[in-house]
mmCIF file of C-alpha atoms in Angstrom:
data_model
loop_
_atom_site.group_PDB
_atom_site.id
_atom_site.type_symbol
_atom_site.label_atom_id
_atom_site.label_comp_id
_atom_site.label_asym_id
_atom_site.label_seq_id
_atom_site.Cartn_x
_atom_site.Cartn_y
_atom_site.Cartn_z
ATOM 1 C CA UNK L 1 -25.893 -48.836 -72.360
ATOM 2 C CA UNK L 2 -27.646 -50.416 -75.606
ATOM 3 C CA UNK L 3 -30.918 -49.656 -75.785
ATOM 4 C CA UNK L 4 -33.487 -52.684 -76.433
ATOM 5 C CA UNK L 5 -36.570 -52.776 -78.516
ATOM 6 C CA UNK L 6 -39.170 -54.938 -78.423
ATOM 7 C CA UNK L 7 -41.038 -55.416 -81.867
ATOM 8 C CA UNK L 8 -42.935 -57.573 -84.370
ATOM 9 C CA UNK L 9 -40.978 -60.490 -85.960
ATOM 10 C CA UNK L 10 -43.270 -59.126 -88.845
ATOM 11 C CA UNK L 11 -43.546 -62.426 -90.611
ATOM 12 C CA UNK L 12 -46.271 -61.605 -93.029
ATOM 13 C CA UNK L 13 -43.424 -59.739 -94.896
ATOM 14 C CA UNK L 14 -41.876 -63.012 -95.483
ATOM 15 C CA UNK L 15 -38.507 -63.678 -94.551
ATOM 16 C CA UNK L 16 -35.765 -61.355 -95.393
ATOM 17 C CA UNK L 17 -32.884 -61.288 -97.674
ATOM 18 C CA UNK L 18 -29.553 -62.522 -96.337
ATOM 19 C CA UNK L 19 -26.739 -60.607 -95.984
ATOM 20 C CA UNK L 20 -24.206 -60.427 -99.019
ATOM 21 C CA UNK L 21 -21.742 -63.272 -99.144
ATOM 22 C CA UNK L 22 -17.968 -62.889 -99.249
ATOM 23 C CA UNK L 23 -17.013 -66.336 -99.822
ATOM 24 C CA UNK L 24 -20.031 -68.459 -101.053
ATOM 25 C CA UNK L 25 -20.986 -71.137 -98.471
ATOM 26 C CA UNK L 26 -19.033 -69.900 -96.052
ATOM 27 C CA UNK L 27 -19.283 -66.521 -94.576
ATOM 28 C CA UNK L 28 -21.084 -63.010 -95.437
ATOM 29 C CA UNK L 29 -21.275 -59.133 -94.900
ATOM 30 C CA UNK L 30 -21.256 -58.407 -91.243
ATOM 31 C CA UNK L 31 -20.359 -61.764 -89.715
ATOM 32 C CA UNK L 32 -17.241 -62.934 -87.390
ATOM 33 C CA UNK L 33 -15.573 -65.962 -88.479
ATOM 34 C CA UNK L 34 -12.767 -68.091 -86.429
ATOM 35 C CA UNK L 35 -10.114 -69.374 -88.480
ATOM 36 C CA UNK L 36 -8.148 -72.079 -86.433
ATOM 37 C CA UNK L 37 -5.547 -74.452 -86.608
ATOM 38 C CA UNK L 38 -2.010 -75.509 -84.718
ATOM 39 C CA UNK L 39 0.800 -73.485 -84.793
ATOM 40 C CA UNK L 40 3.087 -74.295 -88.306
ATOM 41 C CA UNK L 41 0.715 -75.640 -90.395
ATOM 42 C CA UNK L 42 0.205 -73.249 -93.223
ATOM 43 C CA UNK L 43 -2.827 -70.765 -91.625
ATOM 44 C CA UNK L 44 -1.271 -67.851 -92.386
ATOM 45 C CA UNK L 45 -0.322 -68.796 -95.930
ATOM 46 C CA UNK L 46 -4.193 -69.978 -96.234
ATOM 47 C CA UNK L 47 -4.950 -66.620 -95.014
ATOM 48 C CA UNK L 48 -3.101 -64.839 -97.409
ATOM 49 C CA UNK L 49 -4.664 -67.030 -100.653
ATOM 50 C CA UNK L 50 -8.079 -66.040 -99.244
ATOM 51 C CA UNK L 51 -7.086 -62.118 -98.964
ATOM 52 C CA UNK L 52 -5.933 -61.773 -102.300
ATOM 53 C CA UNK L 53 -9.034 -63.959 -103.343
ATOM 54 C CA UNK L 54 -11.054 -61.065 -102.391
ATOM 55 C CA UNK L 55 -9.124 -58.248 -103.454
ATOM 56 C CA UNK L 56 -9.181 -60.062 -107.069
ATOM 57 C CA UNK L 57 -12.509 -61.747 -107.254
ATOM 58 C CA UNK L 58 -11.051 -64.928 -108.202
ATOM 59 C CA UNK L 59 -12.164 -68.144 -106.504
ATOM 60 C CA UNK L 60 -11.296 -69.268 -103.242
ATOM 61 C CA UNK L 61 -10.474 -73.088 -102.810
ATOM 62 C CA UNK L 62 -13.517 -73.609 -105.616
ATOM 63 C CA UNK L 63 -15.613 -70.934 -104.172
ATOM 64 C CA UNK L 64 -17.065 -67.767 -105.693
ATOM 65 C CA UNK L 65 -15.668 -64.521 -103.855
ATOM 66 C CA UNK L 66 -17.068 -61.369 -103.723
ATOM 67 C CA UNK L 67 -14.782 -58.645 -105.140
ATOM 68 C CA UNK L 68 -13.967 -56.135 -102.468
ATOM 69 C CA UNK L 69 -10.668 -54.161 -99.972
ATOM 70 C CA UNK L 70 -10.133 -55.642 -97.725
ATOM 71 C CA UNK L 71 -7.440 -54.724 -93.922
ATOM 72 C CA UNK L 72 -5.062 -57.061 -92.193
ATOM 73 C CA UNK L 73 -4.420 -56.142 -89.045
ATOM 74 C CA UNK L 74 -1.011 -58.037 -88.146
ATOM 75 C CA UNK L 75 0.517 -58.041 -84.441
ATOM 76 C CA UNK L 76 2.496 -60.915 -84.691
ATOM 77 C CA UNK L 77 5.413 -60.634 -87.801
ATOM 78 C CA UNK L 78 7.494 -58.351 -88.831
ATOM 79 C CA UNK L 79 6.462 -56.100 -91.400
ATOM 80 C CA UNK L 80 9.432 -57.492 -94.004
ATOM 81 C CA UNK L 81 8.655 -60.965 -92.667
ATOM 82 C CA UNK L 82 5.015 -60.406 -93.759
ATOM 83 C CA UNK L 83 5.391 -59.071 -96.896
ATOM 84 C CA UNK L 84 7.540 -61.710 -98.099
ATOM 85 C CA UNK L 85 5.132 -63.803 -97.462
ATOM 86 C CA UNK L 86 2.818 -62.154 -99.346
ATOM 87 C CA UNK L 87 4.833 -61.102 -102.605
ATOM 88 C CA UNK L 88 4.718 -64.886 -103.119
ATOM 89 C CA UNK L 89 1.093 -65.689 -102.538
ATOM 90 C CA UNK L 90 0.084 -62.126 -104.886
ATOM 91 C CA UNK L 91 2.541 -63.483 -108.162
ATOM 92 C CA UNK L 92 1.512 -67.414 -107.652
ATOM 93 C CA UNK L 93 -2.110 -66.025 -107.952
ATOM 94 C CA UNK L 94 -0.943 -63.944 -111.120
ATOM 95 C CA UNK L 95 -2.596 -60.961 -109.895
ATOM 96 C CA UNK L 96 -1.226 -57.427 -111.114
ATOM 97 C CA UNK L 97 0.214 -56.225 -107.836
ATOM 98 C CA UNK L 98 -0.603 -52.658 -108.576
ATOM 99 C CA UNK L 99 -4.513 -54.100 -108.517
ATOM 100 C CA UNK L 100 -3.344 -55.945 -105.128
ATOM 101 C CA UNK L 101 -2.089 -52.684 -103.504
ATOM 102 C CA UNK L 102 -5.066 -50.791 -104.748
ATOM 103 C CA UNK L 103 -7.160 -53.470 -102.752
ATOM 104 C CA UNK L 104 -5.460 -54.169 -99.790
ATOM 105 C CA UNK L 105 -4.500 -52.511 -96.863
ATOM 106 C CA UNK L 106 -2.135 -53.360 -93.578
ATOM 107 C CA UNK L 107 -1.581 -52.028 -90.169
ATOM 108 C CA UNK L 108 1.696 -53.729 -89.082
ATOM 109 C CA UNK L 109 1.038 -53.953 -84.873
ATOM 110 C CA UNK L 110 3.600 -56.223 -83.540
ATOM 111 C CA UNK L 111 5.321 -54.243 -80.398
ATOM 112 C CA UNK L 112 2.400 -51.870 -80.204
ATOM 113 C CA UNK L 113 -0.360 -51.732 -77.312
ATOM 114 C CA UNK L 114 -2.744 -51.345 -79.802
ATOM 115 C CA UNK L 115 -6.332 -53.126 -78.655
ATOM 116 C CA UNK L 116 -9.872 -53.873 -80.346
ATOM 117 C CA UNK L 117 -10.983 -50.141 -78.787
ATOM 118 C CA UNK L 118 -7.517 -48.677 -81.133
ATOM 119 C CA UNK L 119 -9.063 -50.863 -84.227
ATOM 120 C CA UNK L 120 -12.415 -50.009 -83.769
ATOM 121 C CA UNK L 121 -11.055 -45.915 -83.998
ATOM 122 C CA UNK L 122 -8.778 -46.618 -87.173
ATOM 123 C CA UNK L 123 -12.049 -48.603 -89.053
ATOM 124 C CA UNK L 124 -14.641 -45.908 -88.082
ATOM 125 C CA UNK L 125 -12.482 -43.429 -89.543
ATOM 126 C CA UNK L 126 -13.382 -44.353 -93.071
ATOM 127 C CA UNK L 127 -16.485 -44.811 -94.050
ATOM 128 C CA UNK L 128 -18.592 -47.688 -93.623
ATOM 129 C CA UNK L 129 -18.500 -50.528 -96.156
ATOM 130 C CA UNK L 130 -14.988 -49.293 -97.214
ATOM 131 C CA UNK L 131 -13.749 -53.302 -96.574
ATOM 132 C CA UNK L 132 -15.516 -56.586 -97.569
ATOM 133 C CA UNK L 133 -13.248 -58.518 -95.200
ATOM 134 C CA UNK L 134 -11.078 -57.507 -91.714
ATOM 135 C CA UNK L 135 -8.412 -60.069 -90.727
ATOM 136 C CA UNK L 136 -7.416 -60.322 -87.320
ATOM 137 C CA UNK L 137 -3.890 -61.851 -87.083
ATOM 138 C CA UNK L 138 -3.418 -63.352 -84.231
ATOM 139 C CA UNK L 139 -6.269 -63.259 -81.837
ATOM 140 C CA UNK L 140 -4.458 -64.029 -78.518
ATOM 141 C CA UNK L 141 -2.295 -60.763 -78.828
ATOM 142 C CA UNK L 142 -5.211 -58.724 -78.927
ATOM 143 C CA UNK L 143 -6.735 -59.927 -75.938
ATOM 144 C CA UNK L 144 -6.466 -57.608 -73.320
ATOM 145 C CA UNK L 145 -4.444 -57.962 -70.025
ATOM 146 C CA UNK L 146 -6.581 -58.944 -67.017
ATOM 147 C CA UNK L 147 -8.815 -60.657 -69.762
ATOM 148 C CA UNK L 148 -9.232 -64.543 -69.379
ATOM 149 C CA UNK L 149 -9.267 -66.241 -72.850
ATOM 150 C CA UNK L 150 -10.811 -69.868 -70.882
ATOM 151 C CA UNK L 151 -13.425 -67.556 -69.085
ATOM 152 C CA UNK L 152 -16.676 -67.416 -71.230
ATOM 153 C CA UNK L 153 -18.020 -64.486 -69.497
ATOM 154 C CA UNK L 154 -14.535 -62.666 -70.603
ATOM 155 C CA UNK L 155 -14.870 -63.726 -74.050
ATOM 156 C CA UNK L 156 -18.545 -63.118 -74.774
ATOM 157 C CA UNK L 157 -17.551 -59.594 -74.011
ATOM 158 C CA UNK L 158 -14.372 -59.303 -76.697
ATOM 159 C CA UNK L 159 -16.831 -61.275 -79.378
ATOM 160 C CA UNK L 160 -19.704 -58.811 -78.825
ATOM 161 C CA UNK L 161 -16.505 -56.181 -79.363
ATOM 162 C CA UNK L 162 -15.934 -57.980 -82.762
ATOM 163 C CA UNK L 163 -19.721 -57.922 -83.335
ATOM 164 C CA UNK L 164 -20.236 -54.662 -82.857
ATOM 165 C CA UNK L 165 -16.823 -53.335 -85.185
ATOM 166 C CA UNK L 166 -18.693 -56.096 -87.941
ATOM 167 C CA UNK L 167 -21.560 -54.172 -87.606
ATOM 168 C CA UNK L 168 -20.148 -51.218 -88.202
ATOM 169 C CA UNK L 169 -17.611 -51.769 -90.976
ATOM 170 C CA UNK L 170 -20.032 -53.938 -92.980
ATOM 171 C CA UNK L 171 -17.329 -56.320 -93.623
ATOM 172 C CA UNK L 172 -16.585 -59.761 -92.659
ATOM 173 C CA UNK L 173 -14.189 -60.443 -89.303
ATOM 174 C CA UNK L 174 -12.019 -63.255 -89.596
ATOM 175 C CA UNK L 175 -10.103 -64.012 -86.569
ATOM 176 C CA UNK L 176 -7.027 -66.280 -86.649
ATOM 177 C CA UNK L 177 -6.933 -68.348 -83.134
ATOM 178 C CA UNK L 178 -4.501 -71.222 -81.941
ATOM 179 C CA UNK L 179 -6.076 -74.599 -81.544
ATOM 180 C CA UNK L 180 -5.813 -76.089 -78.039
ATOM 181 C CA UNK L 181 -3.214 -78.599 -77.387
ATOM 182 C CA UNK L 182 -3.080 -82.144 -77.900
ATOM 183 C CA UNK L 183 -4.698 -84.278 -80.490
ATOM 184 C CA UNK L 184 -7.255 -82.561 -82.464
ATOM 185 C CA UNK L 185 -8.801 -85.351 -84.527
ATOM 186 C CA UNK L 186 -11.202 -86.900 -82.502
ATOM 187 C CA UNK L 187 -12.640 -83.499 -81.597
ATOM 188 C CA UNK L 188 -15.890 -81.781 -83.020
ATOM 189 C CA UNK L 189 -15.385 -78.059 -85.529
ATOM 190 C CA UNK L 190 -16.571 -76.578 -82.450
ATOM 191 C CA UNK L 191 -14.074 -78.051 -79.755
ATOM 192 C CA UNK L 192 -10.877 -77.549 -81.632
ATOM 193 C CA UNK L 193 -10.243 -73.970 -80.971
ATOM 194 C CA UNK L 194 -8.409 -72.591 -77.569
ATOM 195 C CA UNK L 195 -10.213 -71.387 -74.662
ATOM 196 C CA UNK L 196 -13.852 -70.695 -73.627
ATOM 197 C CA UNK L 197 -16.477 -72.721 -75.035
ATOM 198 C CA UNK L 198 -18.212 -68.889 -76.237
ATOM 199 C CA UNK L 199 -14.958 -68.458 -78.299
ATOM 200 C CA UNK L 200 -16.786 -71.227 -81.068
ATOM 201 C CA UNK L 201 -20.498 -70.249 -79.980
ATOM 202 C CA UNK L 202 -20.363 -66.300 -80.785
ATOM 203 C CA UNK L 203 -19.018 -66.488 -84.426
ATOM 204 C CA UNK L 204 -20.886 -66.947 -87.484
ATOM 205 C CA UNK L 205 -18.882 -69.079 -88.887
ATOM 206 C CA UNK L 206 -15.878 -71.713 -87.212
ATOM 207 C CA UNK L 207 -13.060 -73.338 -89.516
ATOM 208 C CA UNK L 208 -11.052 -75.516 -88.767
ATOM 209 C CA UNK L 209 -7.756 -77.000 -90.222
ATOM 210 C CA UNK L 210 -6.776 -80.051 -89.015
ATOM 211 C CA UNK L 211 -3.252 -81.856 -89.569
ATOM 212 C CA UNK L 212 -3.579 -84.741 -92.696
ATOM 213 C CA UNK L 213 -2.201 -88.201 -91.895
ATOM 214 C CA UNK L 214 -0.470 -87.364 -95.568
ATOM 215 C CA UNK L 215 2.401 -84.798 -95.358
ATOM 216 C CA UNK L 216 1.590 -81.088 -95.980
ATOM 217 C CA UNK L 217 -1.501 -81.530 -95.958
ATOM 218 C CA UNK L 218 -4.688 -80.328 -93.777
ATOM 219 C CA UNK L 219 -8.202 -81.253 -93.569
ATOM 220 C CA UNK L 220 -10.348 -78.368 -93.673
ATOM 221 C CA UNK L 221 -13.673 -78.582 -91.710
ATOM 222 C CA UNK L 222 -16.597 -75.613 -90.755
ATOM 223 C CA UNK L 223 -19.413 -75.238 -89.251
ATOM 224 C CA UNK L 224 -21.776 -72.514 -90.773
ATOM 225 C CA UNK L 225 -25.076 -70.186 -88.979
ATOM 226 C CA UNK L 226 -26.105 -68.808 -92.580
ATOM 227 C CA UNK L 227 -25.084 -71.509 -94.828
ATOM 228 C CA UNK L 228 -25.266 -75.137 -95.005
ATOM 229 C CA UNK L 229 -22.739 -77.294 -93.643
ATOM 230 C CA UNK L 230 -20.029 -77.264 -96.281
ATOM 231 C CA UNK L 231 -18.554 -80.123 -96.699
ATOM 232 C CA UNK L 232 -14.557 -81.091 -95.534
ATOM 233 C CA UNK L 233 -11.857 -81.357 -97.499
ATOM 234 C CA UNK L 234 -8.259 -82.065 -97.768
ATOM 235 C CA UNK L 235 -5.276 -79.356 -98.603
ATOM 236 C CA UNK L 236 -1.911 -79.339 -99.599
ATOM 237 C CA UNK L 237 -0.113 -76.430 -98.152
ATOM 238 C CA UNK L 238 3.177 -76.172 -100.335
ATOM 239 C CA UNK L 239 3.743 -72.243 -99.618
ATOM 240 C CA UNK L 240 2.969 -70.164 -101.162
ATOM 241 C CA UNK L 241 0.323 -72.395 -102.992
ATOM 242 C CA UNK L 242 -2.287 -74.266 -101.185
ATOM 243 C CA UNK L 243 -4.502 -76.492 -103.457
ATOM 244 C CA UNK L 244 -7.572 -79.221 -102.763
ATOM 245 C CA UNK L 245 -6.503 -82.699 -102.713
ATOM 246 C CA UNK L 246 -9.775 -84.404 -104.137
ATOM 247 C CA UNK L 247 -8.461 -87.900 -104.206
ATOM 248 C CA UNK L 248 -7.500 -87.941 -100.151
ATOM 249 C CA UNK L 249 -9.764 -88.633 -97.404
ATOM 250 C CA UNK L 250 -10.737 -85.351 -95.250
ATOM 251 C CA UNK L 251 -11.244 -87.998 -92.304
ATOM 252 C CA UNK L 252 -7.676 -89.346 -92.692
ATOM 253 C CA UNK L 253 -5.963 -87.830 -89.797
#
């Protein structure tokens, strides 16, 4: 059991300095972020830009990124499906691929039993603040069986898990979910994702991406706890690029 202490806010101090960010605006050090769309529209591709973002320092969809390793954790493709997926994404970014492998690292899970105790093991045997950034990929497969994902007492437990490995690894969770089914555009950042209401309330950060009324394209939409609310914006996924779309309307769905 945790133990609990009671103490001072301390507010003469003033208020403290935030945690590090990974992607500016978006999400730091320490913090669990859902990353959410429907099935087929580009996430994973997304997901990959954003990796090798980090592993290069190079700006994320006109972000600043903080240079660091980062681990996908993969327990839905094949390890030859996923890497050619991502041989594309590391030479359209022009990054040296001998930096990339330096960077980046991959446990390949699909067909194991492997759970969030297994993870937690594997990341707290390196040392802490080895990774900037742990992606989760996908989230359903790694909830555990007896474990309702529409039950927010269920899920408040498997986010505090998520917390708690965060806390640990010093390094940024982002967990890929499924939107819910149906029409998504009329729906609040919050409401998009599958499941228990907690599954949007215990993150850091939510983001969204929403199907564009234009082909191959997605509206991208977040909600924030240590940054403003950054404002939406329109993508074309053309894999393996995925660039902003200034000139469409984010609300065009």
């Amino acid at each position: 059991m945790a133990e609990i202490y009671i103490l001072s806010p301390e507010l003469v101090k003033g208020p403290p300095q935030l945690r590090e960010p990974i992607v500016d605006g978006l999400f730091r050090r320490g913090e669990v972020v859902n990353w959410i769309a429907s099935p087929k529209v580009g996430k994973t591709w997304m997901l990959y830009r954003l990796l090798l973002s980090v592993c290069t320092g190079s700006e994320w969809l006109g972000r600043k990124v903080r240079k660091g390793k980062v681990l996908l954790i993969d327990n839905e493709l094949h390890p030859e499906t996923g890497l050619q997926r991502l041989h594309p994404v590391a030479r359209g970014v022009g990054a040296d691929l001998g930096a990339i492998d330096a960077q980046m690292r991959v446990a390949w899970l699909r067909g194991a039993s492997a759970g969030l105790e297994e993870i937690e093991e594997a990341i707290r045997s390196e040392p802490r603040g080895t990774y900037s950034l742990i992606a989760l990929d996908a989230f359903y497969r790694f909830i555990p069986r007896g474990t309702d994902e529409n039950a927010n007492g269920d899920m408040v437990q498997l986010y505090n898990h998520l917390d708690r490995i965060a806390a640990y690894a010093g390094a940024a969770i982002v967990n890929v979910h499924h939107a819910s089914k149906g029409d998504q555009s009329q729906k609040g950042v919050t409401d998009v994702g599958s499941g228990a209401g907690a599954i949007s309330r215990a993150v850091d950060t939510h983001i969204v991406y929403l199907r564009h009324a234009t082909d191959g394209c997605v509206t991208m939409r977040a909600v924030c706890r240590s940054f403003p609310p950054p404002k939406a914006c329109v993508l074309r996924v053309d894999p393996p690029n995925v660039t902003i779309e200034p000139d469409l309307d984010p609300d065009d769905l």
